Amino acid sequence: EAPGQGRPRMVGIIGHFLDDVTIYVTDLGNHQSRVTIRSRSRQGRGDLGQNAQHIQELQDAMDAELTRRAAI
């Protein structure tokens, strides 16, 4: 993994297929960052929306953590 990059693996609900998720964090300066999240199925042609769900779950978790830290 490169600095500012993470590669968690997530398991889908249907069929328990393993999906690869890549997270890139880019420092934009002035206390700002850009987060890019990509999710890709390892098997099959379709994912029945599972990749989008992985991304939404990660975005929700980041939003919750940022909200929690802002309240401190």
Tab-separated table of C-alpha atoms in Angstrom:
chain	number	residue	atom	x	y	z
A	1	GLU	CA	0.000	0.000	0.000
A	2	ALA	CA	1.146	3.499	-0.792
A	3	PRO	CA	0.941	6.302	1.794
A	4	GLY	CA	-2.635	7.590	1.960
A	5	GLN	CA	-4.042	4.354	0.545
A	6	GLY	CA	-5.933	1.510	2.209
A	7	ARG	CA	-7.164	-1.789	0.796
A	8	PRO	CA	-9.755	-3.421	3.048
A	9	ARG	CA	-11.620	-6.472	1.826
A	10	MET	CA	-15.342	-6.683	2.419
A	11	VAL	CA	-17.662	-9.655	2.257
A	12	GLY	CA	-20.972	-9.281	0.453
A	13	ILE	CA	-24.256	-10.363	1.979
A	14	ILE	CA	-25.360	-12.454	-0.996
A	15	GLY	CA	-23.140	-15.453	-1.591
A	16	HIS	CA	-20.472	-14.153	0.797
A	17	PHE	CA	-18.226	-13.159	-2.108
A	18	LEU	CA	-15.098	-11.216	-1.250
A	19	ASP	CA	-14.899	-7.698	-2.705
A	20	ASP	CA	-11.819	-5.467	-2.942
A	21	VAL	CA	-12.180	-1.920	-1.692
A	22	THR	CA	-9.520	0.728	-2.302
A	23	ILE	CA	-9.459	3.978	-0.349
A	24	TYR	CA	-7.260	6.882	-1.438
A	25	VAL	CA	-6.770	9.912	0.813
A	26	THR	CA	-5.255	12.982	-0.827
A	27	ASP	CA	-4.092	15.950	1.245
A	28	LEU	CA	-5.409	19.115	-0.402
A	29	GLY	CA	-3.748	21.425	2.107
A	30	ASN	CA	-5.473	23.986	4.320
A	31	HIS	CA	-6.789	21.164	6.586
A	32	GLN	CA	-8.707	19.537	3.724
A	33	SER	CA	-8.536	16.049	2.235
A	34	ARG	CA	-10.144	14.239	-0.662
A	35	VAL	CA	-11.236	10.642	-0.092
A	36	THR	CA	-11.789	8.392	-3.106
A	37	ILE	CA	-13.380	4.993	-2.498
A	38	ARG	CA	-13.591	2.220	-5.073
A	39	SER	CA	-15.176	-1.201	-4.621
A	40	ARG	CA	-14.778	-4.071	-7.075
A	41	SER	CA	-16.218	-7.550	-7.067
A	42	ARG	CA	-13.688	-10.345	-7.387
A	43	GLN	CA	-16.137	-12.776	-8.950
A	44	GLY	CA	-19.090	-12.584	-11.294
A	45	ARG	CA	-20.329	-9.914	-13.641
A	46	GLY	CA	-22.862	-8.169	-11.441
A	47	ASP	CA	-22.854	-7.215	-7.797
A	48	LEU	CA	-26.570	-6.475	-7.178
A	49	GLY	CA	-25.576	-3.094	-5.737
A	50	GLN	CA	-23.141	-4.527	-3.181
A	51	ASN	CA	-20.195	-2.359	-4.300
A	52	ALA	CA	-22.275	0.804	-3.941
A	53	GLN	CA	-23.387	-0.396	-0.503
A	54	HIS	CA	-19.764	-0.896	0.605
A	55	ILE	CA	-18.935	2.653	-0.468
A	56	GLN	CA	-22.024	4.097	1.259
A	57	GLU	CA	-21.198	2.242	4.502
A	58	LEU	CA	-17.655	3.628	4.503
A	59	GLN	CA	-18.892	7.163	3.738
A	60	ASP	CA	-21.440	6.928	6.562
A	61	ALA	CA	-18.743	5.737	8.986
A	62	MET	CA	-16.431	8.609	7.993
A	63	ASP	CA	-19.255	11.156	8.339
A	64	ALA	CA	-20.124	9.819	11.807
A	65	GLU	CA	-16.504	9.983	12.942
A	66	LEU	CA	-16.005	13.508	11.604
A	67	THR	CA	-19.222	14.650	13.296
A	68	ARG	CA	-18.081	13.044	16.564
A	69	ARG	CA	-14.674	14.742	16.399
A	70	ALA	CA	-16.194	18.124	15.539
A	71	ALA	CA	-18.309	17.917	18.710
A	72	ILE	CA	-15.214	17.537	20.930
